[in-house]
C-alpha angles and dihedrals in degrees: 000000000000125000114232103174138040119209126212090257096052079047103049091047090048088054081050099052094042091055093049087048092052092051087047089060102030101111096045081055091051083053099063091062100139079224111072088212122136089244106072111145107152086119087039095057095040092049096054093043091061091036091060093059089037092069086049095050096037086061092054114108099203114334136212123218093257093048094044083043094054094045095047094052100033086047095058099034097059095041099037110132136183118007099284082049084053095051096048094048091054086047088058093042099053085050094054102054089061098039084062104066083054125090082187142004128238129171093283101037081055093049095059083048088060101048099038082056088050095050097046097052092049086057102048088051105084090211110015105211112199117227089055132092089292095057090049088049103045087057090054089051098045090044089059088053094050096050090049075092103048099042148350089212111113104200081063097043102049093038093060090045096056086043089053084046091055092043093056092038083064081042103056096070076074091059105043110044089201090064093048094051092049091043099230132110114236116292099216088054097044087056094052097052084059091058095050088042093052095047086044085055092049092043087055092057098255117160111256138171103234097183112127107211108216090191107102099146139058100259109192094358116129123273122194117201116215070227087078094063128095099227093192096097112017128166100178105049097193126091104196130177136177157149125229115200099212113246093187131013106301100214125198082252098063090037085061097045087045095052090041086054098047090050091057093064102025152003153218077076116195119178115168108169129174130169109311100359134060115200103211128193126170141155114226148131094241116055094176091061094062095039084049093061093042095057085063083069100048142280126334131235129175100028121185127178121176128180104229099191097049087121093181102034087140095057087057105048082045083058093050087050097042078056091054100043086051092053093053127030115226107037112124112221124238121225091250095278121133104230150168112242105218120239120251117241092222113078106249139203102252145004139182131225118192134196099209133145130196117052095255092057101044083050096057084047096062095033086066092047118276113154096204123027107210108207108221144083138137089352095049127013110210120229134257080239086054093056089042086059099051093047096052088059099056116086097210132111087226133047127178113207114207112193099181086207150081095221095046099053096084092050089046086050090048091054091056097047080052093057123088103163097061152018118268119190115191111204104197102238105175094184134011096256086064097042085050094058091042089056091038088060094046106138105198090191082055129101116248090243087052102043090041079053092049098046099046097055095041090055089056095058081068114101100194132196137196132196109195116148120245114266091199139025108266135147103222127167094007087305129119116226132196132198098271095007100133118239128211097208109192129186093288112032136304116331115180125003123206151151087244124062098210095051081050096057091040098052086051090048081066092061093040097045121072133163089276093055112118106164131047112181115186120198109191112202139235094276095047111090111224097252099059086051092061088046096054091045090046085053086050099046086059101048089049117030099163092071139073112240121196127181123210131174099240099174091206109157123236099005113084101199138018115196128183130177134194 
């Protein structure tokens, strides 16, 4: 007997079961990043997008199509979070404008879902590129219109339309060279066909949990500061904290073999686990190591490194401010403390929000002008919900958002198109060092257009590196890659691979640097001790002596340099 017709509750379930589907798979999706880098997170980002309208729709006691509507798209707007979790959460809310006006859905009521989501996640996109999510959503779509003529069954029509989604998701390696040459489909696509495989699984009738579980932290569970430590003799330099959000059962077994591991390179262990998350502190002098062995758990959240012998950690966050106060005439220095400016009580002209991580960099950050520091970053991508609330905080008309990062700018564009009360001017920072020079050429006597104008052209006169070490074994942009070997990722793609991490960022430095450079800027990261730092910046001033070179602590986890030229 064939079913014409979906209600608000076998909906709702089916929304359930697709985002469980998507958080079971979240890490082997991480997995498929082009780039072999330790911070993959397009199955992070799309997990905690759904899961954001999941609790909404969990706590719904039998919906109608306009409540379920309004919680979907409410939820993942709001927690969408890098650009695949933007563009899921488009994809919801176009389906949901039109599931609204339903009090059911049939095949062609589902067919104008399909293709209003469609429509409004290509628009949201500035440069829609195909091979990507909206490819694979745009077959499934295409594919519902075309059976409207074969059957009004919906087991057979969804079915086929998933099965047109799977068969463009192996096709997209042939439209985007970079996936063919890494030998993996495209991640966001590949998330999105969970979800649908996980509501079609629902829709058939197949048992599912549908609890949604609120807890993602760790609650009373015990926290350890890298404050608590007496730093005056320290052997393990390291202070590292974590939380792994099991990806499979996390016996006592493993808890003991973890714990045995993580006292042979370190100490002050701390290893707290329950059902689906394992808090983790340790003190060590390789993070990574201990990052490394985690991973084979599941996926991390909540990740603090600090670098317990830096003696004069204040010195060097005053040198980073005493840069940025050369660069640009009128900034006051702070005395080296990380701090909160406090909010004037008058309404102002204009105020800054940052994404930054690392306590030199959010320093820096602060030190220029921002009003709120977002943490976050390539480890952890902050919400649209996260920049809604910073904005909410800060008492000016104006308000410039600065993501400092590729994966964070639709999010940031989706918190502005969320705001009604001010106006919110998103300056596409794709890394720090950019977002440094936009704030740096902030005019307050300037008009926002101007200023937005100014910025904007002065942050793409910044040419950025990044060394981080492969997580897997690729060959991507005519390099070879093995699992360690240390990659120096500039603006555009790889450009120099290496078993040290300082020959690597050299080598990129060659490509950065030409006759018209003036500035080189080096940020070294939470696991570089100062001194090899220095000895890495010395190296650079030689072989350049026509720039300036300056050195900062940017604190900033997994990725061992930053470097940014002008």
């Amino acid at each position: 007997m064939s079913i014409t017709t979906i209600n608000a509750r076998d909906l709702q379930k089916m929304f359930l079961a697709g985002a469980k589907n998507l958080q079971a798979k979240s890490e082997w999706i991480n997995e498929l990043n082009v780039f072999p880098v330790p911070d993959g997170d397009t199955g992070t980002n799309m997990t905690m997008t759904i899961m954001s309208a999941a609790k909404e729709v969990a706590s719904l006691e039998n919906p109608d199509m306009e409540q379920l509507a309004k919680a979907i798209s409410s939820g993942s707007l709001r927690g969408a979070r890098g650009n695949s979790g933007v563009i899921l959460s488009q994809l919801f809310r176009g389906f949901t404008k039109e599931m609204c006006k339903q009090d059911k859905l049939d095949v062609f009521a589902l067919a104008a879902c399909c293709e209003k989501a469609v429509q409004t996640a290509y628009k949201a996109v500035m440069k829609p590129k195909e091979g990507t999510i909206l490819t694979v959503a745009k077959a499934i779509s295409e594919r519902s219109v075309e059976l409207l003529e074969e059957s009004d069954d919906l087991e057979y029509v969804i079915g086929e339309s998933i099965k047109a989604g799977h068969e463009m998701l192996l096709k997209t390696p042939d439209m985007l060279p970079v996936l063919k040459q890494a030998g993996v489909v495209d991640s966001g696509g590949q998330g999105l066909m969970e979800v649908l495989d996980g509501a079609y699984e629902a829709f058939l009738g197949k048992e599912i949990d549908f609890t949604i579980d609120n807890a993602r932290t760790m609650g009373s569970m015990p926290k350890v500061s890298a404050e608590d430590v007496d730093t005056a003799n320290i052997t393990f330099g390291y202070c590292t904290e974590f939380i792994i959000l099991l990806k499979k059962e996390f016996t006592q077994s493993d808890e003991l073999q973890m714990k045995d591991y993580l006292t042979g390179i370190g100490d002050s262990l701390v290893v707290v686990a329950d059902e689906e998350i394992v808090k983790v502190h340790v003190h060590t002098n390789d993070p990574g190591l201990a990052i490394q062995k985690a991973l084979t758990y599941g996926e991390l959240s909540n990740m603090k490194i600090d670098n317990m012998r830096l003696e004069h950690q204040e010195k060097v966050i005053k040198d980073a401010y005493k840069l940025a106060r050369q660069q640009k005439d009128g900034i006051e220095e702070n005395e080296g403390e990380a701090y909160e400016q406090k909010q004037p009580e008058e309404e102002k002209e204009y105020g800054f929000i940052a994404v930054s991580v690392g306590i030199g960099m959010n320093a820096i950050f602060r030190n220029l002008g921002a009003d709120y520091v977002i943490e976050g970053g390539q480890t952890m991508n902050p919400s649209t919900e996260d920049i809604l609330n910073a904005i909410e905080k800060i008492n000016a008309k104006n308000i410039f958002v600065l993501p400092n990062n590729k994966n964070i700018v639709l999010a940031a564009n989706q918190a502005r198109d969320l705001t009604e009360d001010k106006n919110i001017i998103v300056i596409p920072s794709k890394t720090a060092p950019q977002g440094m020079a936009a704030m740096i050429n902030f005019m307050p006597d300037q008009s926002p257009e101007e200023n937005e104008a100014a910025m904007t052209e002065e942050m793409d006169n910044v040419k950025t590196g990044q060394v981080t070490y492969a997580v897997r074994d690729t060959e991507i942009d005519n390099k070879v890659i093995k699992q360690g070997n240390m990659m120096g990722i500039g603006d555009s793609g790889i450009l120099s691979v290496g078993a040290d991490k300082e020959q690597v960022l050299l080598e990129m430095l060659e490509q950065l640097q030409n006759e018209e450079s003036e500035i080189i800027s080096l940020y070294y990261g939470a696991e570089v001790e100062e001194k090899e730092a220095q000895k890495l910046a010395d190296e650079i001033r030689k072989r350049y002596p026509d720039c300036d070179v300056d050195l900062m602590f940017g604190g900033q986890p997994v990725y061992y340099y930053i470097i940014s030229v002008e």
